[in-house]
Coordinates of C-alpha atoms in Angstrom, one line a residue:
Chain A
X1427 CA 42.7 16.4 -4.2
X1428 CA 44.3 15.2 -1.0
X1429 CA 43.9 11.7 0.1
X1430 CA 45.3 10.2 3.2
X1431 CA 46.0 6.5 3.2
X1432 CA 47.6 6.1 6.6
X1433 CA 47.9 2.5 7.3
X1434 CA 47.2 -0.9 5.8
X1435 CA 47.5 -3.8 8.3
X1436 CA 47.5 -7.3 6.9
X1437 CA 46.0 -8.8 10.0
X1438 CA 42.9 -6.7 10.2
X1439 CA 39.4 -7.7 9.2
X1440 CA 37.7 -4.4 9.1
X1441 CA 38.7 -1.4 7.0
X1442 CA 37.4 1.6 8.8
X1443 CA 36.5 4.3 6.3
X1444 CA 34.9 7.6 6.1
X1445 CA 34.5 10.6 3.7
X1446 CA 34.5 14.1 5.0
X1447 CA 34.4 17.7 4.0
X1448 CA 36.9 18.2 6.9
X1449 CA 40.4 17.6 5.6
X1450 CA 41.4 16.3 9.1
X1451 CA 38.4 14.6 10.7
X1452 CA 39.1 13.6 14.3
X1453 CA 36.5 10.8 14.2
X1454 CA 38.8 8.0 12.9
X1455 CA 40.9 8.2 16.1
X1456 CA 37.8 8.2 18.2
X1457 CA 36.6 5.0 16.6
X1458 CA 40.1 3.3 16.7
X1459 CA 40.5 4.0 20.4
X1460 CA 37.5 1.8 21.2
X1461 CA 38.6 -1.1 19.0
X1462 CA 39.8 -4.2 20.6
X1463 CA 41.6 -5.4 17.6
X1464 CA 43.8 -3.4 15.2
X1465 CA 42.3 -2.5 11.9
X1466 CA 43.3 -0.6 8.8
X1467 CA 41.6 2.6 8.0
X1468 CA 41.1 4.8 4.9
X1469 CA 39.6 8.1 4.3
X1470 CA 38.3 10.1 1.3
X1471 CA 38.8 13.9 1.4
X1472 CA 35.8 15.7 -0.1
X1473 CA 37.0 19.1 1.1
X1474 CA 38.5 19.9 -2.2
X1475 CA 36.5 18.5 -5.0
X1476 CA 33.3 17.2 -3.4
X1477 CA 32.3 14.0 -5.2
X1478 CA 29.5 13.3 -2.7
X1479 CA 29.3 10.5 -0.1
X1480 CA 28.4 7.8 -2.6
X1481 CA 31.2 8.7 -5.0
X1482 CA 33.7 8.7 -2.1
X1483 CA 32.4 5.3 -0.8
X1484 CA 32.6 3.9 -4.3
X1485 CA 36.2 5.1 -4.6
X1486 CA 37.1 3.7 -1.2
X1487 CA 35.8 0.3 -2.3
X1488 CA 37.7 0.5 -5.6
X1489 CA 40.9 1.3 -3.8
X1490 CA 40.4 -1.5 -1.3
X1491 CA 39.6 -3.9 -4.1
X1492 CA 42.7 -3.1 -6.0
X1493 CA 44.8 -3.5 -2.9
X1494 CA 43.1 -6.8 -2.1
X1495 CA 43.7 -8.1 -5.6
X1496 CA 47.4 -7.4 -5.1
X1497 CA 47.4 -9.0 -1.7
X1498 CA 49.5 -12.0 -1.0
X1499 CA 46.6 -13.6 1.0
X1500 CA 43.9 -13.7 -1.7
X1501 CA 41.4 -15.5 0.6
X1502 CA 41.3 -12.9 3.3
X1503 CA 37.8 -11.3 3.7
X1504 CA 37.6 -7.6 4.1
X1505 CA 34.7 -5.8 5.7
X1506 CA 34.4 -2.2 4.8
X1507 CA 33.1 0.0 7.6
X1508 CA 31.6 3.0 6.0
X1509 CA 31.0 5.5 8.7
X1510 CA 29.8 9.1 8.6
X1511 CA 32.2 11.6 10.1
X1512 CA 29.5 12.9 12.5
X1513 CA 29.1 9.5 14.2
X1514 CA 30.5 9.0 17.7
X1515 CA 30.9 5.5 19.1
X1516 CA 30.6 4.9 22.8
X1517 CA 31.3 1.2 23.2
X1518 CA 34.7 -0.4 23.5
X1519 CA 34.8 -3.6 21.5
X1520 CA 32.4 -2.4 18.9
X1521 CA 34.7 -3.8 16.2
X1522 CA 34.4 -7.3 17.5
X1523 CA 30.6 -7.1 17.8
X1524 CA 30.3 -6.0 14.3
X1525 CA 32.9 -8.4 12.9
X1526 CA 31.2 -11.3 14.7
X1527 CA 28.0 -10.8 12.7
X1528 CA 30.0 -11.6 9.5
X1529 CA 30.7 -15.1 10.8
X1530 CA 27.4 -15.9 9.1
X1531 CA 28.4 -16.0 5.4
X1532 CA 25.0 -14.9 4.4
X1533 CA 25.3 -11.5 6.1
X1534 CA 26.3 -8.7 3.7
X1535 CA 25.7 -5.6 5.7
X1536 CA 25.7 -4.7 9.4
X1537 CA 24.6 -1.4 10.7
X1538 CA 24.1 0.2 14.1
X1539 CA 20.5 1.3 13.4
X1540 CA 18.1 -0.5 11.2
X1541 CA 14.4 -0.8 10.3
X1542 CA 12.6 -4.1 10.0
X1543 CA 10.5 -2.9 7.1
X1544 CA 10.6 -0.5 4.2
X1545 CA 7.7 0.6 2.1
X1546 CA 4.1 1.2 3.0
X1547 CA 1.5 -1.5 2.4
X1548 CA -0.1 0.6 -0.4
X1549 CA 3.1 1.2 -2.4
X1550 CA 2.6 0.5 -6.1
X1551 CA -1.2 0.4 -5.4
X1552 CA -1.7 4.2 -5.2
X1553 CA 0.0 7.0 -7.0
X1554 CA 3.6 7.6 -6.0
X1555 CA 4.3 9.7 -2.9
X1556 CA 7.7 9.9 -1.3
X1557 CA 6.2 8.8 2.1
X1558 CA 5.5 5.3 0.6
X1559 CA 9.3 4.6 1.0
X1560 CA 9.1 5.1 4.8
X1561 CA 11.2 2.9 7.0
X1562 CA 9.2 0.9 9.5
X1563 CA 10.2 -0.4 12.9
X1564 CA 13.5 1.4 13.3
X1565 CA 15.7 0.2 16.2
X1566 CA 19.1 1.3 17.5
X1567 CA 21.1 2.0 20.6
X1568 CA 21.8 5.6 19.6
X1569 CA 21.7 8.2 22.4
X1570 CA 18.5 9.6 21.0
X1571 CA 17.0 6.2 20.1
X1572 CA 13.5 7.3 21.3
X1573 CA 13.4 10.0 18.6
X1574 CA 13.9 7.5 15.9
X1575 CA 12.1 4.3 17.1
X1576 CA 12.9 1.7 19.8
X1577 CA 16.0 0.8 21.7
X1578 CA 17.8 -2.4 20.7
X1579 CA 20.9 -3.3 22.6
X1580 CA 21.2 -6.8 21.0
X1581 CA 21.3 -7.7 17.3
X1582 CA 18.7 -8.7 14.8
X1583 CA 17.8 -9.0 11.2
X1584 CA 16.6 -5.9 9.5
X1585 CA 15.5 -4.8 6.1
X1586 CA 17.6 -1.6 5.8
X1587 CA 20.2 0.0 8.0
X1588 CA 20.8 3.7 8.4
X1589 CA 23.8 4.8 6.3
X1590 CA 25.6 6.6 9.2
X1591 CA 27.3 3.2 9.9
X1592 CA 27.4 0.4 7.4
X1593 CA 29.8 -2.4 7.6
X1594 CA 29.7 -4.1 4.2
X1595 CA 31.2 -7.4 3.1
X1596 CA 33.6 -6.4 0.4
X1597 CA 32.9 -9.5 -1.8
X1598 CA 29.2 -8.4 -1.9
X1599 CA 30.3 -5.0 -3.1
X1600 CA 32.5 -6.7 -5.7
X1601 CA 29.5 -8.7 -6.9
X1602 CA 27.3 -5.6 -7.5
X1603 CA 30.1 -3.3 -8.8
X1604 CA 30.3 -1.1 -5.7
X1605 CA 28.0 1.8 -5.9
X1606 CA 28.1 2.0 -9.7
X1607 CA 24.5 1.1 -10.0
X1608 CA 23.3 4.0 -7.9
X1609 CA 23.5 7.3 -9.8
X1610 CA 23.0 9.7 -6.8
X1611 CA 25.2 11.4 -4.4
X1612 CA 23.8 11.0 -0.9
X1613 CA 20.2 10.2 0.0
X1614 CA 18.9 6.5 -0.1
X1615 CA 22.3 4.9 -0.8
X1616 CA 21.8 2.9 2.3
X1617 CA 18.4 1.6 1.1
X1618 CA 19.9 0.9 -2.3
X1619 CA 22.7 -1.2 -0.8
X1620 CA 20.5 -3.1 1.6
X1621 CA 17.8 -3.9 -1.0
X1622 CA 20.6 -5.1 -3.4
X1623 CA 21.8 -7.3 -0.6
X1624 CA 18.4 -8.8 0.0
X1625 CA 17.8 -9.2 -3.7
X1626 CA 21.0 -11.2 -4.0
X1627 CA 19.9 -13.5 -1.1
X1628 CA 22.0 -11.9 1.6
X1629 CA 21.0 -10.8 5.1
X1630 CA 21.1 -7.4 6.6
X1631 CA 21.7 -7.1 10.4
X1632 CA 21.9 -4.4 13.0
X1633 CA 23.8 -4.5 16.3
X1634 CA 23.0 -2.3 19.2
X1635 CA 26.3 -0.7 19.8
X1636 CA 26.0 2.5 21.9
X1637 CA 26.6 5.4 19.6
X1638 CA 25.5 8.9 18.6
X1639 CA 24.8 10.2 15.1
X1640 CA 24.5 13.9 15.0
X1641 CA 22.9 13.9 11.5
X1642 CA 22.1 16.7 9.2
X1643 CA 25.6 18.0 9.4
X1644 CA 26.1 18.2 5.7
X1645 CA 22.8 18.1 4.0
X1646 CA 21.3 21.2 5.8
X1647 CA 24.3 23.5 5.5
X1648 CA 24.4 26.6 3.3
X1649 CA 27.5 25.0 1.7
X1650 CA 25.4 22.1 0.6
X1651 CA 22.8 24.4 -1.0
X1652 CA 25.5 26.2 -2.8
X1653 CA 27.0 23.0 -4.0
X1654 CA 23.6 21.8 -5.3
X1655 CA 23.1 25.0 -7.2
X1656 CA 26.6 24.9 -8.6
X1657 CA 25.8 21.5 -10.1
X1658 CA 22.5 22.8 -11.6
X1659 CA 20.2 21.1 -9.1
X1660 CA 18.4 21.9 -5.8
X1661 CA 18.4 20.3 -2.4
X1662 CA 14.8 19.2 -3.0
X1663 CA 15.7 17.4 -6.2
X1664 CA 18.7 15.8 -4.5
X1665 CA 16.3 14.4 -2.0
X1666 CA 13.4 13.5 -4.4
X1667 CA 15.3 11.8 -7.2
X1668 CA 17.0 9.1 -5.2
X1669 CA 13.7 8.2 -3.7
X1670 CA 12.2 7.9 -7.2
X1671 CA 15.1 5.7 -8.2
X1672 CA 14.5 3.3 -5.4
X1673 CA 10.8 3.2 -6.2
X1674 CA 11.4 2.5 -9.9
X1675 CA 14.2 -0.1 -9.4
X1676 CA 13.0 -2.2 -6.5
X1677 CA 9.4 -2.8 -7.3
X1678 CA 10.2 -6.6 -7.0
X1679 CA 11.3 -6.0 -3.4
X1680 CA 8.9 -3.5 -1.9
X1681 CA 7.2 -3.4 0.5
X1682 CA 9.7 -5.5 2.5
X1683 CA 9.1 -6.8 5.9
X1684 CA 11.4 -9.0 8.1
Chain B
X1210 CA 9.1 -27.7 -11.4
X1211 CA 5.7 -28.8 -10.1
X1212 CA 3.0 -26.6 -11.5
X1213 CA -0.1 -25.8 -9.5
X1214 CA -3.3 -25.9 -11.6
X1215 CA -5.3 -22.8 -11.3
X1216 CA -8.7 -22.5 -12.9
X1217 CA -10.1 -19.0 -13.4
X1218 CA -13.9 -18.9 -13.3
X1219 CA -15.9 -16.0 -14.6
X1220 CA -17.1 -14.3 -17.8
X1221 CA -15.7 -16.0 -20.8
X1222 CA -12.4 -14.3 -21.8
X1223 CA -13.7 -13.6 -25.3
X1224 CA -16.5 -11.4 -24.1
X1225 CA -16.4 -7.6 -23.9
X1226 CA -17.5 -7.2 -20.3
X1227 CA -15.3 -5.6 -17.7
X1228 CA -15.2 -8.9 -15.8
X1229 CA -14.1 -10.7 -18.9
X1230 CA -11.3 -8.3 -19.4
X1231 CA -10.1 -8.6 -15.8
X1232 CA -10.3 -12.4 -15.9
X1233 CA -8.5 -12.5 -19.3
X1234 CA -5.7 -10.2 -18.1
X1235 CA -5.1 -12.0 -14.8
X1236 CA -5.2 -15.4 -16.4
X1237 CA -2.8 -14.4 -19.2
X1238 CA -0.4 -12.8 -16.7
X1239 CA -0.6 -15.8 -14.3
X1240 CA 0.3 -18.0 -17.3
X1241 CA 3.7 -16.2 -17.4
X1242 CA 4.5 -17.6 -13.9
X1243 CA 6.2 -21.0 -14.2
X1244 CA 4.7 -22.1 -10.9
X1245 CA 1.2 -22.2 -12.4
X1246 CA -0.7 -24.0 -15.1
X1247 CA -3.6 -21.9 -16.1
X1248 CA -7.1 -22.8 -17.2
X1249 CA -10.3 -20.7 -17.6
X1250 CA -13.9 -21.8 -17.2
X1251 CA -15.8 -19.0 -18.9
X1252 CA -19.5 -18.3 -19.0
X1253 CA -20.8 -17.4 -22.4
X1254 CA -18.7 -17.0 -25.5
X1255 CA -16.8 -19.9 -27.0
X1256 CA -13.5 -21.6 -26.1
X1257 CA -10.7 -19.9 -27.9
X1258 CA -7.1 -20.6 -28.7
X1259 CA -6.3 -16.9 -28.9
X1260 CA -5.3 -16.9 -25.2
X1261 CA -2.2 -18.5 -23.5
X1262 CA -4.2 -20.8 -21.3
X1263 CA -6.7 -23.7 -21.6
X1264 CA -10.2 -22.5 -22.2
X1265 CA -13.4 -24.2 -21.2
X1266 CA -16.8 -22.7 -21.6
X1267 CA -20.4 -23.1 -20.7
X1268 CA -23.5 -21.4 -22.2
X1269 CA -25.2 -18.5 -20.5
X1270 CA -28.4 -20.5 -20.1
X1271 CA -26.6 -22.6 -17.5
X1272 CA -26.6 -19.5 -15.2
X1273 CA -23.3 -18.8 -13.5
X1274 CA -22.3 -22.4 -13.5
X1275 CA -23.0 -25.5 -11.4
X1276 CA -21.3 -28.4 -9.7
X1277 CA -21.5 -30.8 -12.6
X1278 CA -19.8 -28.3 -15.0
X1279 CA -17.1 -27.4 -12.6
X1280 CA -16.5 -31.1 -11.6
X1281 CA -16.1 -32.2 -15.2
X1282 CA -13.9 -29.2 -16.1
X1283 CA -11.6 -29.5 -13.1
X1284 CA -11.1 -33.2 -13.6
X1285 CA -10.2 -32.6 -17.2
X1286 CA -7.9 -29.7 -16.4
X1287 CA -6.2 -30.8 -13.2
X1288 CA -6.6 -34.5 -13.2
X1289 CA -5.7 -35.8 -9.8
X1290 CA -3.6 -32.8 -8.8
X1291 CA -4.5 -30.4 -6.1
X1292 CA -5.4 -26.9 -7.4
X1293 CA -7.0 -23.6 -7.1
X1294 CA -10.3 -22.2 -8.3
X1295 CA -10.0 -18.4 -8.7
X1296 CA -13.4 -16.7 -9.2
X1297 CA -13.4 -13.4 -10.9
X1298 CA -17.0 -12.3 -10.5
X1299 CA -19.7 -11.1 -8.2
X1300 CA -20.0 -12.9 -4.9
X1301 CA -23.7 -13.4 -5.1
X1302 CA -23.4 -15.7 -8.1
X1303 CA -21.4 -18.4 -6.3
X1304 CA -23.6 -19.9 -3.7
X1305 CA -23.7 -23.0 -5.8
X1306 CA -19.9 -23.2 -5.6
X1307 CA -19.4 -23.0 -1.9
X1308 CA -22.4 -25.3 -1.1
X1309 CA -21.4 -27.9 -3.7
X1310 CA -20.7 -31.3 -2.0
X1311 CA -18.0 -32.1 -4.5
X1312 CA -16.2 -28.8 -3.7
X1313 CA -16.6 -29.3 0.0
X1314 CA -15.1 -32.9 -0.3
X1315 CA -12.2 -31.7 -2.3
X1316 CA -11.5 -28.9 0.2
X1317 CA -11.6 -31.3 3.1
X1318 CA -9.2 -33.6 1.3
X1319 CA -6.9 -30.6 0.9
X1320 CA -7.2 -30.8 -2.9
X1321 CA -8.9 -27.6 -3.7
X1322 CA -8.5 -23.9 -2.6
X1323 CA -11.0 -21.3 -3.4
X1324 CA -10.0 -17.7 -4.1
X1325 CA -12.2 -14.8 -5.2
X1326 CA -11.4 -11.3 -6.6
X1327 CA -14.7 -9.7 -5.5
X1328 CA -16.1 -6.6 -7.2
X1329 CA -18.0 -4.6 -4.6
X1330 CA -19.8 -1.5 -6.0
X1331 CA -21.8 -0.5 -3.0
X1332 CA -23.0 -1.7 0.4
X1333 CA -26.5 -2.5 1.7
X1334 CA -27.9 -2.2 5.2
X1335 CA -25.4 -1.4 7.9
X1336 CA -22.7 -0.9 5.2
X1337 CA -22.5 -4.6 4.6
X1338 CA -23.4 -7.1 1.9
X1339 CA -26.4 -9.4 2.4
X1340 CA -26.1 -12.3 4.9
X1341 CA -26.0 -14.9 2.2
X1342 CA -23.2 -13.0 0.4
X1343 CA -21.3 -12.8 3.7
X1344 CA -21.7 -16.6 4.1
X1345 CA -20.4 -17.2 0.6
X1346 CA -17.4 -15.0 1.2
X1347 CA -16.4 -16.8 4.4
X1348 CA -16.2 -20.1 2.5
X1349 CA -13.3 -18.8 0.4
X1350 CA -9.7 -19.4 1.4
X1351 CA -8.6 -16.1 -0.1
X1352 CA -10.7 -13.0 -0.6
X1353 CA -9.3 -10.1 -2.6
X1354 CA -11.0 -6.7 -3.1
X1355 CA -10.5 -4.3 -6.0
X1356 CA -9.7 -1.3 -3.8
X1357 CA -9.9 0.2 -0.3
X1358 CA -13.7 1.0 -0.8
X1359 CA -14.5 -2.7 -1.5
X1360 CA -12.1 -3.9 1.2
X1361 CA -13.9 -1.8 3.8
X1362 CA -17.2 -3.2 2.9
X1363 CA -15.9 -6.8 2.9
X1364 CA -14.2 -6.2 6.3
X1365 CA -17.6 -5.2 7.7
X1366 CA -19.4 -8.0 6.0
X1367 CA -17.0 -10.8 7.0
X1368 CA -16.2 -9.5 10.4
X1369 CA -12.5 -9.7 9.4
X1370 CA -9.7 -7.5 10.7
X1371 CA -8.4 -6.9 7.2
X1372 CA -9.1 -7.8 3.6
X1373 CA -6.3 -7.3 1.1
X1374 CA -7.0 -5.4 -2.1
X1375 CA -5.3 -5.0 -5.4
X1376 CA -6.3 -2.7 -8.2
X1377 CA -6.7 -4.0 -11.7
X1378 CA -4.0 -2.9 -14.1
X1379 CA -4.0 -1.3 -17.5
X1380 CA -1.9 -1.6 -20.7
X1381 CA -0.6 2.0 -21.0
X1382 CA 1.1 1.2 -24.3
X1383 CA -2.4 0.9 -25.8
X1384 CA -4.3 3.4 -23.7
X1385 CA -2.3 6.5 -24.3
X1386 CA -3.0 10.0 -25.4
X1387 CA -3.6 10.1 -29.2
X1388 CA -3.5 13.0 -31.6
X1389 CA -6.5 15.1 -30.9
X1390 CA -7.2 16.1 -34.4
X1391 CA -7.1 12.5 -35.6
X1392 CA -9.3 11.6 -32.7
X1393 CA -11.9 14.2 -33.5
X1394 CA -12.0 13.1 -37.1
X1395 CA -12.5 9.5 -36.0
X1396 CA -15.4 10.6 -33.7
X1397 CA -16.9 12.8 -36.4
X1398 CA -16.5 16.0 -34.3
X1399 CA -14.4 19.1 -34.9
X1400 CA -11.5 20.2 -32.7
X1401 CA -13.5 23.2 -31.6
X1402 CA -16.4 21.1 -30.2
X1403 CA -16.7 20.4 -26.5
X1404 CA -17.1 16.7 -26.1
X1405 CA -17.9 14.6 -23.1
X1406 CA -17.7 10.8 -23.1
X1407 CA -19.3 7.9 -21.2
X1408 CA -18.3 4.3 -21.4
X1409 CA -20.6 2.0 -19.5
X1410 CA -22.7 -1.1 -19.9
X1411 CA -26.5 -1.0 -20.0
X1412 CA -27.4 -1.7 -16.4
X1413 CA -29.5 0.0 -13.7
X1414 CA -26.5 1.1 -11.6
X1415 CA -25.0 2.9 -14.6
X1416 CA -27.1 6.0 -14.8
X1417 CA -27.5 6.7 -18.5
X1418 CA -30.6 8.7 -17.7
X1419 CA -28.9 11.4 -15.8
X1420 CA -26.0 11.4 -18.3
X1421 CA -28.3 12.2 -21.2
X1422 CA -30.2 14.7 -19.1
X1423 CA -26.9 16.4 -18.2
X1424 CA -26.0 16.6 -21.9
X1425 CA -29.4 18.0 -22.8
X1426 CA -28.9 20.9 -20.3
X1427 CA -25.6 21.8 -21.9
X1428 CA -26.4 23.0 -25.4
X1429 CA -22.7 23.8 -26.2
X1430 CA -21.6 20.2 -25.6
X1431 CA -21.5 17.0 -27.6
X1432 CA -21.2 13.4 -26.4
X1433 CA -19.7 10.1 -27.2
X1434 CA -21.6 7.2 -25.7
X1435 CA -20.0 3.7 -25.7
X1436 CA -22.4 1.0 -24.6
X1437 CA -22.7 -2.8 -24.9
X1438 CA -26.4 -2.9 -26.0
X1439 CA -28.8 -0.2 -26.8
X1440 CA -31.8 -1.8 -25.0
X1441 CA -31.7 -3.6 -21.7
X1442 CA -32.3 -1.6 -18.5
X1443 CA -32.2 1.6 -20.5
X1444 CA -33.5 2.3 -24.0
X1445 CA -30.7 4.5 -25.1
X1446 CA -32.2 5.4 -28.5
X1447 CA -35.4 6.5 -26.8
X1448 CA -33.5 8.5 -24.2
X1449 CA -31.6 10.3 -26.9
X1450 CA -34.8 11.0 -28.8
X1451 CA -36.8 12.1 -25.8
X1452 CA -34.1 14.6 -24.7
X1453 CA -33.8 15.9 -28.2
X1454 CA -30.0 15.4 -28.4
X1455 CA -29.9 13.3 -31.6
X1456 CA -27.6 15.7 -33.4
X1457 CA -25.2 16.0 -30.4
X1458 CA -24.5 12.4 -29.6
X1459 CA -22.5 9.6 -31.2
X1460 CA -23.1 6.1 -29.9
X1461 CA -20.7 3.2 -30.4
X1462 CA -21.1 -0.4 -29.3
X1463 CA -18.7 -2.6 -27.3
X1464 CA -17.0 -4.9 -29.8
X1465 CA -17.2 -2.4 -32.6
X1466 CA -13.7 -1.1 -31.9
X1467 CA -10.5 -2.5 -30.5
X1468 CA -8.6 -0.9 -27.6
X1469 CA -6.4 1.2 -29.8
X1470 CA -9.5 2.7 -31.5
X1471 CA -11.1 3.2 -28.1
X1472 CA -8.0 5.1 -27.0
X1473 CA -8.6 7.6 -29.9
X1474 CA -12.1 8.2 -28.8
X1475 CA -11.1 8.7 -25.2
X1476 CA -8.3 11.1 -26.3
X1477 CA -10.9 13.0 -28.4
X1478 CA -13.0 13.8 -25.4
X1479 CA -12.5 16.9 -23.2
X1480 CA -13.6 14.8 -20.3
X1481 CA -15.5 11.6 -19.5
X1482 CA -18.2 11.0 -16.9
X1483 CA -19.1 7.8 -15.1
X1484 CA -22.2 8.5 -13.1
X1485 CA -22.4 5.0 -11.6
X1486 CA -21.3 2.9 -8.7
X1487 CA -18.4 0.7 -9.6
X1488 CA -16.4 -2.1 -8.2
X1489 CA -13.4 -0.6 -9.8
X1490 CA -14.4 1.6 -12.8
X1491 CA -12.2 0.5 -15.6
X1492 CA -13.4 3.3 -17.9
X1493 CA -11.9 5.7 -15.3
X1494 CA -8.5 4.1 -15.8
X1495 CA -8.8 4.1 -19.6
X1496 CA -9.8 7.7 -19.7
X1497 CA -7.0 8.9 -17.4
X1498 CA -4.4 6.8 -19.3
X1499 CA -5.5 8.6 -22.5
X1500 CA -4.9 11.9 -20.7
X1501 CA -8.6 12.7 -20.4
X1502 CA -10.0 13.9 -17.0
X1503 CA -13.1 12.2 -15.7
X1504 CA -15.9 12.6 -13.1
X1505 CA -17.3 10.0 -10.8
X1506 CA -19.4 9.8 -7.6
X1507 CA -17.6 9.9 -4.3
X1508 CA -19.4 6.9 -2.8
X1509 CA -18.2 4.2 -5.1
X1510 CA -15.4 1.7 -5.8
X1511 CA -14.0 4.1 -8.3
X1512 CA -12.9 6.6 -5.7
X1513 CA -9.3 5.5 -6.1
X1514 CA -9.3 7.7 -9.1
X1515 CA -9.5 10.9 -7.0
X1516 CA -5.9 10.2 -5.8
X1517 CA -4.7 10.5 -9.4
X1518 CA -5.6 14.2 -9.6
X1519 CA -7.5 13.6 -12.8
X1520 CA -10.9 12.7 -11.5
X1521 CA -13.4 15.2 -10.1
X1522 CA -15.9 13.9 -7.5
X1523 CA -19.6 14.3 -8.3
X1524 CA -20.4 15.4 -4.8
X1525 CA -23.6 17.4 -4.5
X1526 CA -25.6 16.1 -1.5
X1527 CA -26.6 12.7 -2.9
X1528 CA -29.7 10.9 -2.1
X1529 CA -29.7 7.1 -1.8
X1530 CA -32.2 4.4 -1.9
X1531 CA -32.1 0.6 -1.4
X1532 CA -32.5 -1.3 -4.6
X1533 CA -32.5 -4.7 -6.2
X1534 CA -32.3 -8.3 -5.0
X1535 CA -29.2 -7.6 -3.0
X1536 CA -30.4 -4.6 -1.2
X1537 CA -27.7 -2.2 -2.3
X1538 CA -27.8 1.5 -1.6
X1539 CA -27.9 3.3 -5.0
X1540 CA -27.0 6.9 -5.5
X1541 CA -29.5 9.3 -7.0
X1542 CA -27.5 11.8 -9.0
X1543 CA -28.6 15.1 -10.5
X1544 CA -27.5 16.7 -13.8
X1545 CA -26.5 19.8 -11.8
X1546 CA -24.0 17.8 -9.8
X1547 CA -22.6 16.4 -13.0
X1548 CA -22.3 19.9 -14.5
X1549 CA -20.4 21.1 -11.5
X1550 CA -17.9 18.3 -11.6
X1551 CA -17.5 18.8 -15.3
X1552 CA -16.7 22.4 -14.9
X1553 CA -13.8 21.5 -12.6
X1554 CA -12.6 18.5 -14.6
X1555 CA -12.5 20.6 -17.8
X1556 CA -9.6 22.6 -16.4
X1557 CA -7.5 19.6 -15.2
X1558 CA -4.1 19.1 -16.6
X1559 CA -4.2 16.3 -19.1
X1560 CA -0.6 15.3 -18.6
X1561 CA -1.2 14.9 -14.9
X1562 CA -4.1 12.6 -15.6
X1563 CA -1.8 10.1 -17.2
X1564 CA 0.9 10.6 -14.7
X1565 CA -1.5 9.9 -11.9
X1566 CA -2.5 6.5 -13.4
X1567 CA 1.0 5.2 -14.0
X1568 CA 0.8 3.2 -10.8
X1569 CA -1.7 0.9 -12.6
X1570 CA 0.6 0.2 -15.5
X1571 CA 0.6 -3.6 -15.8
X1572 CA 4.4 -3.5 -16.5
X1573 CA 4.9 -2.5 -12.9
X1574 CA 1.8 -3.5 -11.1
X1575 CA 2.1 -7.2 -12.1
X1576 CA 5.6 -7.8 -10.9
X1577 CA 5.4 -5.4 -8.0
X1578 CA 2.2 -6.6 -6.4
X1579 CA 0.1 -9.1 -8.3
X1580 CA 2.7 -11.8 -9.0
X1581 CA 3.6 -11.7 -5.3
X1582 CA 0.0 -12.2 -4.3
X1583 CA -0.3 -15.2 -6.7
X1584 CA 2.9 -16.8 -5.5
X1585 CA 2.2 -16.2 -1.8
X1586 CA -1.0 -18.2 -2.3
X1587 CA 1.1 -21.3 -3.0
X1588 CA 2.7 -21.4 0.4

């Protein structure tokens, strides 16, 4: 399996990371061009053996952690930016806007789109339905923000962010063992991480950086269907089971409202 | 940590009524929260040390309580501390509480909060409770309904925008599907018999008359009837004799068996019926948890059970009439409507019945919803 670790820069705050089925995704350059500061970046190639988004993100965290442990500046704080390869950023200085949110030590996760609530009022009062895990009050500055909710150009506290962009405080990931507590490949990993952050007393924020997330690029393709079948499952189960996991494991948190 | 005294008020926890069970369960679970110190003022029964909270009692001939009893009990239990009185009972019984000068003084001083978990089994004129019940409700600091049905009626009654609701939970380790053969032996029936069950107290709103009539018109069926007393509103022995079903019915009394034994009887039934209007309908939950489908009228607080996929509505065009001191609309059911519902319920998947009720498992319901409700009341 090919991995490309291009650069590690000791002065950076953010580690820009992605995982992709494309062995040479152009997205990293696009993101870097709009950065004001210089940051390291890392990438997990899922084009060979596809370990899923969650597996890739977990491995990116582990690699970063090992590098950090060997670092000569042990007090440096890393922020892992986990970004989908179909996300396009439009705003120069996005890195600084995101990094600034982490000046508050309570902030664990920053996204570019987030919901102020998750879970319906009748969750755990009526028999389980997947709709009970709905996100409420979604806000973003995505190109198609009106499709998803309301426009937010500023920043605010949220309950959960959309996983297409998640900047995560590395020490928080260290505390919870990365993604080791989430046994699924793709859906609901964003909800998992955010609810874990809230459970541990952290805050989750969104910033209204102008951006576009194409979405559905992987999870609707015939290759994904074939991949599911090869692993003895179906697209429907891959969608259902992570929702059931969140329902079962976060009863103490849901429904959550900011 | 400072503990807030909370005094539950209702049927004594040692009694076998539904309200007693609800009060006992909630008080026991609240006692696991370190933020509370729990006491219970129970009507009827005797004080007991078999529960994890302080027990006070008063005899049934004192009615549903009075100011003197509550004053004495609260002082003994809470001392000078501010606390909560949490009523687990019918609204209509507590005019004395909200009109008590002592209670009003304590509330004005900020030393007492009143909560109520109000069972609402039906509505009266204009879909509301009576005016006096509405006044009683408005005096409570927190009003909690058993389900959406009750919440809707309370919203209309109180003129509120919203009334929260929480269902009562069930211990699914006790109420679970049991071996059918063993269950039938315990019931005295064979595995080839078709058996319907009914678990209900002897009250006007629990229609034992239509239930026995329905059995009489189904010669191939047998019945298990679980009741608190044979003679009160209904004379069950006379009903059984008049309909000529003596050799097809087995009656057991509340208190004659524990919950585990009860779960065997539920498991041994092909289905249960509950032709009554309920605030919640605990026998519905018990039946479903044991994997046994059930039937229940649509216009009742037990309608939550339809969401489980294990409860068939009794839904022939139902007549209604106003009845009783509190002017409630009561359904008039027919045996035919029950037969129709039974025909559907008989084919329901027994595994789905239990799966549909898992949301009420106390192991999840308490931490997920109830404990949050209790703790939110402290802020």
